[in-house]
Each structure stands twice: as C-alpha cells, then as structure tokens.
Short mmCIF file of C-alpha atoms in Angstrom, two decimals:
data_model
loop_
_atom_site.label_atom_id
_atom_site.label_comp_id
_atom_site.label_asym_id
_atom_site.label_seq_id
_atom_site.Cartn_x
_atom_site.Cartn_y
_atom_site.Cartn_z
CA UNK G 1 87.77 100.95 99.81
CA UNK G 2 86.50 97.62 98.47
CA UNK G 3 89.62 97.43 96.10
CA UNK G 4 90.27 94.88 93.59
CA UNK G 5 94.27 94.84 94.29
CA UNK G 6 95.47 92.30 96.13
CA UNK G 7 99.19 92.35 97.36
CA UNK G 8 101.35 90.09 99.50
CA UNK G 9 103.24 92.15 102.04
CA UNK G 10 106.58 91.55 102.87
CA UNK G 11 107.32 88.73 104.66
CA UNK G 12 110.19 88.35 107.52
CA UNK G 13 110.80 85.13 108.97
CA UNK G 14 111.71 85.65 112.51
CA UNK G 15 111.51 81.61 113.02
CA UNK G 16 115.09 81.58 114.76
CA UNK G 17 115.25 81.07 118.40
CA UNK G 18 116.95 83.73 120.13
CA UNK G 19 117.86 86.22 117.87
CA UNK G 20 120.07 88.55 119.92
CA UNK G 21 120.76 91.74 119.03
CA UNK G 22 124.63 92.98 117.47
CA UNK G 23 124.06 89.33 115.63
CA UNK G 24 124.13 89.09 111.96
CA UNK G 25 120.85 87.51 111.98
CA UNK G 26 119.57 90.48 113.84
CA UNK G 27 120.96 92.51 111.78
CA UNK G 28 119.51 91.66 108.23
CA UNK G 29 116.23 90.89 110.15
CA UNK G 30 116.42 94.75 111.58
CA UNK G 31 117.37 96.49 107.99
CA UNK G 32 114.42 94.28 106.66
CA UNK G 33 111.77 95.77 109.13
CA UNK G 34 112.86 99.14 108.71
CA UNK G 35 112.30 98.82 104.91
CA UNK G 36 109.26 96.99 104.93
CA UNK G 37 107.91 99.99 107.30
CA UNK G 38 108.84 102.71 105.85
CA UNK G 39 106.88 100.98 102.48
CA UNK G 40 104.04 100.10 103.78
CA UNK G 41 103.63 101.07 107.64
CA UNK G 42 103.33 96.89 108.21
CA UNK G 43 104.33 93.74 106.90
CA UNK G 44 103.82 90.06 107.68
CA UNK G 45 105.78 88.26 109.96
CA UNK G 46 106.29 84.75 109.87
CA UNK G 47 107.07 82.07 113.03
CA UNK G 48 106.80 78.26 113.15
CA UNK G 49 105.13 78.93 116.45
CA UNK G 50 102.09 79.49 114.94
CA UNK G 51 101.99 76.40 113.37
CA UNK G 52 101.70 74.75 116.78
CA UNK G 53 99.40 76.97 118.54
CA UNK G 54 97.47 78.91 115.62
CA UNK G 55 94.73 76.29 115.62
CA UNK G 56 94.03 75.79 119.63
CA UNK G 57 93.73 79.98 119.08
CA UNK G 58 91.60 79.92 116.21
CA UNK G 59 88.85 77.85 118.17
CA UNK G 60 89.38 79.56 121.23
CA UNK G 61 88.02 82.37 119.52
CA UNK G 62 84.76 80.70 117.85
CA UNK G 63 84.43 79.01 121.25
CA UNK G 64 84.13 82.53 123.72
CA UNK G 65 81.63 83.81 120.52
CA UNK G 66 79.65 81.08 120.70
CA UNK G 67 78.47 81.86 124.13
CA UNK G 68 75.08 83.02 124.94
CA UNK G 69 74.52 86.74 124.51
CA UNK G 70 74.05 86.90 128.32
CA UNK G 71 77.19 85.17 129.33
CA UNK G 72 79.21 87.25 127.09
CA UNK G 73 77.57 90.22 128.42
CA UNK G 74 78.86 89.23 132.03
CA UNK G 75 82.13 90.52 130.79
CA UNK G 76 80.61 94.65 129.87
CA UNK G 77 82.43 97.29 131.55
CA UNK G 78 80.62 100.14 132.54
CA UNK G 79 83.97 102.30 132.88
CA UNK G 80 85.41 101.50 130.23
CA UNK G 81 83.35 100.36 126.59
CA UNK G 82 87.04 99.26 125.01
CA UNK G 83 87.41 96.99 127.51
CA UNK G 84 85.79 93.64 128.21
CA UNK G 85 82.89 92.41 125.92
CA UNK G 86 81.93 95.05 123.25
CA UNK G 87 79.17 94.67 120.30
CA UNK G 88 78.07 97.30 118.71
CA UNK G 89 74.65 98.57 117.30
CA UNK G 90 75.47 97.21 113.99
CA UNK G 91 75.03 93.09 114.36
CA UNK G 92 78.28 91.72 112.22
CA UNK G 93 81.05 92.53 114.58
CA UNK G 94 81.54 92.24 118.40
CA UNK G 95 85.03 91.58 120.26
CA UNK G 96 86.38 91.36 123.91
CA UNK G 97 89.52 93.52 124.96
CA UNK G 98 91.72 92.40 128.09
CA UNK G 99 94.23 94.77 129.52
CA UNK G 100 97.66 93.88 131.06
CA UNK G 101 97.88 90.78 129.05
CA UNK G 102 101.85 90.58 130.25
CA UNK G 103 100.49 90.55 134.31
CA UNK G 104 99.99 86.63 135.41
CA UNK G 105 96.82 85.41 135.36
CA UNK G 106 95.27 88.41 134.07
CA UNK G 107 93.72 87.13 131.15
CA UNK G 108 92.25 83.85 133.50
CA UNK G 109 90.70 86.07 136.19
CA UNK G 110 89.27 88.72 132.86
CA UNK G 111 87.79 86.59 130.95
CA UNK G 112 87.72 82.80 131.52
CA UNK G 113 86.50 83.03 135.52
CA UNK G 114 83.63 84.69 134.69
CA UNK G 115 82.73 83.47 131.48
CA UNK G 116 83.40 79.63 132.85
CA UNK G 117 82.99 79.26 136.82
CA UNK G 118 83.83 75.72 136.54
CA UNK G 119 87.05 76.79 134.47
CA UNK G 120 88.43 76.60 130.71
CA UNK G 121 91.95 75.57 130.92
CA UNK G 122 92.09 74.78 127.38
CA UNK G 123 91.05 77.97 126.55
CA UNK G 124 93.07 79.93 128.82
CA UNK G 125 96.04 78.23 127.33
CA UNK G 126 95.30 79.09 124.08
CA UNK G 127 95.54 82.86 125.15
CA UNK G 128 98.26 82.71 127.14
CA UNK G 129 100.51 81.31 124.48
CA UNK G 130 98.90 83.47 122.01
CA UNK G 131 99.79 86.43 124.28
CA UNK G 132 103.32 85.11 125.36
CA UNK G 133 104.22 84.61 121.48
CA UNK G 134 102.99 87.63 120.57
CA UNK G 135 105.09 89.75 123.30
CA UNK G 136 108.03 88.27 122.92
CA UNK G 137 107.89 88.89 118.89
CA UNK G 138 106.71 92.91 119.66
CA UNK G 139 109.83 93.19 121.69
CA UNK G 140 112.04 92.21 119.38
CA UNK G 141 110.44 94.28 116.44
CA UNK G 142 110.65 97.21 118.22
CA UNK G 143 113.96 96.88 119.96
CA UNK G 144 114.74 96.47 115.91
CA UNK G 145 112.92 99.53 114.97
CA UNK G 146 114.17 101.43 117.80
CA UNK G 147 117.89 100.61 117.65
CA UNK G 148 117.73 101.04 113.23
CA UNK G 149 117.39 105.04 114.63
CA UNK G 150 120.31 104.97 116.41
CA UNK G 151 118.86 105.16 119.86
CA UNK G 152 121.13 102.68 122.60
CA UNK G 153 120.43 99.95 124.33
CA UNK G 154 119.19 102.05 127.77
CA UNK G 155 116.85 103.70 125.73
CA UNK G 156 115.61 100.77 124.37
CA UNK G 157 115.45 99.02 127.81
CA UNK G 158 113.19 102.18 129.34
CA UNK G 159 111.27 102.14 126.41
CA UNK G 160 110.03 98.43 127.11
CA UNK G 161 110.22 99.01 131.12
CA UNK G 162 107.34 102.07 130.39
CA UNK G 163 105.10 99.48 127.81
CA UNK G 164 101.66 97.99 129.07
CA UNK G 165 100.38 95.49 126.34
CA UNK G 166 96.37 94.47 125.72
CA UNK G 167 94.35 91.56 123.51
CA UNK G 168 91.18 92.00 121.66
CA UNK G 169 89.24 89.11 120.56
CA UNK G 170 87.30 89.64 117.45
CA UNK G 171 84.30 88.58 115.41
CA UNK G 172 83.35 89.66 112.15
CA UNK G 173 80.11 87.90 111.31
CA UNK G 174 79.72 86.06 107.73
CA UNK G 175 77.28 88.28 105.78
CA UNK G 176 74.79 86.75 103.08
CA UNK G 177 75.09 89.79 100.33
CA UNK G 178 78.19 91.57 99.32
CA UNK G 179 78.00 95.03 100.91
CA UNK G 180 80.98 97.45 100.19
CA UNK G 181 80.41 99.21 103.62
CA UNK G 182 83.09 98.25 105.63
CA UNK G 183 82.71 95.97 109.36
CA UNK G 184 85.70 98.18 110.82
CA UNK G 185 85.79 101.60 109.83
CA UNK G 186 88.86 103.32 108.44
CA UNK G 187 91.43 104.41 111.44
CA UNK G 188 94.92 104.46 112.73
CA UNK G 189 95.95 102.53 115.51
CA UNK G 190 96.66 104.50 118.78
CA UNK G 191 99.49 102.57 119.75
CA UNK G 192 102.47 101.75 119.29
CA UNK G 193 102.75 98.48 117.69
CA UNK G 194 99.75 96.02 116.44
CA UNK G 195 99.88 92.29 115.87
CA UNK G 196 97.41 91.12 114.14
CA UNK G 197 96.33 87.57 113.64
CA UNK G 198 93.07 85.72 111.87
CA UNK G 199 91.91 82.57 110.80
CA UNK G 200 91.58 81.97 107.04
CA UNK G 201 89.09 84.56 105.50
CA UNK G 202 90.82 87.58 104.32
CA UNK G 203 89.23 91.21 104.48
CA UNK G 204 91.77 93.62 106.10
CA UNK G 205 92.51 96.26 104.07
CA UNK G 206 95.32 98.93 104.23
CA UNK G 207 96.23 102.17 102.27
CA UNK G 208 99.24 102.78 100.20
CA UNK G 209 99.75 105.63 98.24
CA UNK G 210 96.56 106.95 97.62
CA UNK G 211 95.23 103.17 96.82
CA UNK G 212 93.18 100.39 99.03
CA UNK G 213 94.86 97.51 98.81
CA UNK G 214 93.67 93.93 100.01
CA UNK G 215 95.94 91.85 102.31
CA UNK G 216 96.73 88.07 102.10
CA UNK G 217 98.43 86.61 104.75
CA UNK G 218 99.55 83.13 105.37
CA UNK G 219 97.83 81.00 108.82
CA UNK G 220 101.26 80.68 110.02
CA UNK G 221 102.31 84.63 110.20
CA UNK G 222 101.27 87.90 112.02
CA UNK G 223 100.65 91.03 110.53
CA UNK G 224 102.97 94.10 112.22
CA UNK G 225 101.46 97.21 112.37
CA UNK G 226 103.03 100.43 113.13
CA UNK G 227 100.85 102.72 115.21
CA UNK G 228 100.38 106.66 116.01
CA UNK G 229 102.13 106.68 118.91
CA UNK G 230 105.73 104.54 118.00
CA UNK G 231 105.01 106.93 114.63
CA UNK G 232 105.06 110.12 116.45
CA UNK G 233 108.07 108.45 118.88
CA UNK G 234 110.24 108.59 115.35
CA UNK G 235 109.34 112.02 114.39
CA UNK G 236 107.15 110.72 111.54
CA UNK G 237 110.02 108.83 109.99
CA UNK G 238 107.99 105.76 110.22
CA UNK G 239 104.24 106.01 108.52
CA UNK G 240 101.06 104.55 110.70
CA UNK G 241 99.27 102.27 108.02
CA UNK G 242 95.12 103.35 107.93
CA UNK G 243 93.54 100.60 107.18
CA UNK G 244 89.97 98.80 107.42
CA UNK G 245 88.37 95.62 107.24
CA UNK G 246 85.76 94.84 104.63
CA UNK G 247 83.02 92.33 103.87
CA UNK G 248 85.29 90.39 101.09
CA UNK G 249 84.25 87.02 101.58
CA UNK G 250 80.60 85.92 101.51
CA UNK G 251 78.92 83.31 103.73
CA UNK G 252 82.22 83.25 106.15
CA UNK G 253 82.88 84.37 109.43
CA UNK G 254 86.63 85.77 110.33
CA UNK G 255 88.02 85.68 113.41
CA UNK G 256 90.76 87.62 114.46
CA UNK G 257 92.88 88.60 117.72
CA UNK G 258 94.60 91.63 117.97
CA UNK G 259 97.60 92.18 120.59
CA UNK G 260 98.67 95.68 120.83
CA UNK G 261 101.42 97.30 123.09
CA UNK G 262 101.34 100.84 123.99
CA UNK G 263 103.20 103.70 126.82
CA UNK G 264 101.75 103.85 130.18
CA UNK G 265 100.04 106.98 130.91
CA UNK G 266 101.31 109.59 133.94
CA UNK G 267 104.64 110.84 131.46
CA UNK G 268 105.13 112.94 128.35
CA UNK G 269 106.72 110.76 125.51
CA UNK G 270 109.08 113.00 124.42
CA UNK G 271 110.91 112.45 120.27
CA UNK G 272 114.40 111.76 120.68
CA UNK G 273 116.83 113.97 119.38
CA UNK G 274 118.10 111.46 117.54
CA UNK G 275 115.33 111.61 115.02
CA UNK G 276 115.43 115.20 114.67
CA UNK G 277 117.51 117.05 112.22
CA UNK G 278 117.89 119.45 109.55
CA UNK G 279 116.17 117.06 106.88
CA UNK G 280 113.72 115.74 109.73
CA UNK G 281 112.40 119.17 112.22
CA UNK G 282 110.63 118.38 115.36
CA UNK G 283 107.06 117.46 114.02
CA UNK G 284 105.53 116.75 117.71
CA UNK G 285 104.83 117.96 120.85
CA UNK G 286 105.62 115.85 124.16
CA UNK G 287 102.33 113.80 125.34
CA UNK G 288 100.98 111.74 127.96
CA UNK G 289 99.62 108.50 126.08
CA UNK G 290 96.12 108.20 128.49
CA UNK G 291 95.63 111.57 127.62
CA UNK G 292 95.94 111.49 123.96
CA UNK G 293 94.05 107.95 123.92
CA UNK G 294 91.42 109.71 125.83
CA UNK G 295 91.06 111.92 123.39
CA UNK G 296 91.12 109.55 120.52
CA UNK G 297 88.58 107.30 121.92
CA UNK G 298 86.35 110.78 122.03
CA UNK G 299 86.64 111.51 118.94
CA UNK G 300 86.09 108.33 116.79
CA UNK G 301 84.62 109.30 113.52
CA UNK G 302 80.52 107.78 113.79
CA UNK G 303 80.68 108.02 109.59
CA UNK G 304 83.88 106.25 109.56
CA UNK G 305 86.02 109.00 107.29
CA UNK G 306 90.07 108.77 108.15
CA UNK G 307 91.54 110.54 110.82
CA UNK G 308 94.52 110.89 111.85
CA UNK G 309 94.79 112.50 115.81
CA UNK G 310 98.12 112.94 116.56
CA UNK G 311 99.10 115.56 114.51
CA UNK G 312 96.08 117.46 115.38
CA UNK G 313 96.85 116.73 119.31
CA UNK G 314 100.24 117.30 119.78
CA UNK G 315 101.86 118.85 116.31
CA UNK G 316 104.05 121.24 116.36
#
C-alpha cells in the first residue's frame, strides 16, 4: 500500500433526470458501468446534485464530530458495535452507522434526537438528501448491472423489493507525521453496492492487478463500489475492488460518508442461471446475507491482511 500511482477512474455522468431504462441514454450509460466494473470493481460517478447539496453534507459531517466525546457516545450500541457511534482503540478514525436509511425518519430519531434534544433540522436535511440522492443513484446502477446479465425486469424488481440500505459517517483524523500504516485496513465490502463520498483530501486506495493505486475523485461525484455479495450474485463475473484508506495527506482531516445497500437476511441468495455456463460454472453456494455478514464481522482480520470471505463461506 502507500503507492505512488495515482489514477483517475472512470467517470459516468448520470446528471440526466430520469433515465429510464430500454432508453438510449440508459443504454450507453449501462454498457459503460459494466466496463468500468469489470476493470476496476468501481468507478466514479458524477451528478450535478452534488453540487447543490455536497457542501451542507460536508459540514454536517465535521459538525456531528465535533461533539463532545460524551454526546457522541450517547449514540454506542451495545448489540451491535457497527452500528451507531464507533471509535476505535486507535485515535485517528471514528464513524457513526445508521441502519434503514430508506425508512422515514429513521435517520432523525438515530442520530439527530439524541445527539440534539432541542433538534438539528439543518443537519437532518443534509442526511436525508444525502441518503435520498444516494438511493435513487444505487438503484439505477444496479438495475444497470443487473439487466447488462440478461436478468428481466421482475427479477430486477424483487431484487430491489429484498434490499435494506445503511449510512456511515466517517472521520479520519489529520495526522502530524507521514505514517504508511493505513487508517482503514485492507477489506472487501460485504455488500452489495458502496457509494462512497468525501470532502477534498484524498487517501482511498484500491487494488488493480497486483498494484495499489491512489484514487482522485472530483467534490461533485461518488465513488461506486461493487461488493462481495452483488459479486457472488453474478457468479464472480463482476470483481469486488479491496481497497484501503491511507494517511496521504498531512495536517488534514477527511471526512467521508459511506451509503451501502445490501439483501435482507431470513433467504438464501441464490446465482441466477443466467450467469452460469460452460465458460462461467457455478462458483457459489446459496446464502443467507445476516448469516454470512455475521460471519464476516467475526472474522475481521486485527493485522489488517486481505481477505476475501465469500469464497471461503459459501464456494462451491
């Protein structure tokens, strides 16, 4: 890690207001995603959205952060560590997580009730379009990758109808010396699909090839992850991207929110058949997504090497 590469990722503009799918908009947009996946396992995607609410989010974030240790601390879940208000032992990063961002008033009655008693409205506005952007964007990228595979329109719509979606603030505290350990450890994303968006210091990192690679991305885009689980979904046609973020720019502090959408638990996800042939043999097992994430949580690597759960889990 710690490369010296940087690279621009690809970049789709999905701007345009309702794109609707058998369009040729859509179209070029889907063949675009597809290729930029299969590349790299992400790319950037671009909105003028952001433009109008990236800032508001931006100081939502150094706003929540900037609360006293104890306040923050109001928000710990005993059940649960990934969820609610998490720092751990080592001092440079801490987030907060909030499930069922999609559910109304779920993210006021998570976090801004009982962080502000008196209320926040600017700050639960912030979130709220953060979170509304960001879903309606996932859909559409999936529905894209989904439908590039040849799978129909009703499996598309049970695929969405069977998706619960989550937020995680984050803070990645400026450090004083350059230090090539890394603030977030090497790993795959459980999920299905991440969006990923930060303020202007740089330091995610992803793997190509063989090579660490540092990621610049404009204030006016997300990055698009793909994750184990949409990975697995495809039969491994689609890579999950490891990556990491490193301490790559001294004296600054990045802020980043994550929104990530994943299958409800209490089914087995089960790889189409139309991802499975001759040149492409059933690589996975059915699963039930609590049950694998379960397990993933468990087994988070303390010395940060890569790992990669699924195919251990459920391979075939």
């Amino acid at each position: 890690m710690s490369s010296e590469n940087w690279v621009r990722l690809p970049v789709i503009d999905f701007s345009k207001q309702d794109l609707k799918p058998g369009t040729p908009e859509w179209d070029v947009l889907k063949v675009q995603v597809r290729e930029a996946l299969a590349e790299y396992g992400c790319f950037e995607a671009s909105t003028d959205r952001l433009k109008e609410v990236g800032k508001p989010i931006i100081g939502a974030l150094e706003e929540i952060f900037d609360l006293p240790l104890e306040t923050k601390k109001l928000c710990v879940s005993e059940k649960n560590r990934f969820i609610g208000y998490y720092a751990p032992k080592a001092p440079m990063a801490e987030s907060f997580a909030i499930d069922n961002v999609d559910e109304e008033n779920n993210i006021q009655q998570s976090l801004t009730n009982i962080l502000w008693p008196q209320g926040n409205p600017s700050f639960s506005k912030s979130q709220v379009c953060f979170a509304e952007l960001a879903l309606g964007l996932e859909k559409t990228i999936r529905a894209m990758i989904l439908e590039s595979f040849g799978l129909d329109d009703n499996y598309v719509k049970e695929h969405m109808d069977l998706t619960k979606y989550s937020v995680r603030l984050m803070k990645y505290e400026a450090q004083t010396q350059s230090n090539d350990d890394p603030l977030l450890v090497a790993h795959y994303d459980s999920n299905l699909l991440t969006l990923l968006y930060q303020n202007e210091v740089n330091g995610l990192e992803i793997q190509n090839n063989g090579e660490w690679i540092k990621v610049k991305f404009s204030p006016h885009s997300f990055i698009v992850m793909i994750g184990e689980t949409l990975s697995a979904l495809l039969n491994g046609r689609l890579p999950s991207v490891l990556h990491c973020v490193m301490n790559v720019e001294n004296n600054k502090t990045r802020y980043s929110t994550g929104f990530f959408s994943c299958l409800k638990g209490g089914f087995k996800v089960k790889v189409p058949e139309e991802v499975v042939d001759e040149q492409h043999p059933l690589l996975f097992k059915p699963f039930d997504y609590d049950e694998f994430h379960a397990c993933f949580i468990s087994n988070v690597n303390p010395l940060g090497q890569a790992f990669r759960n699924l195919k251990t889990y459920c391979g075939v």
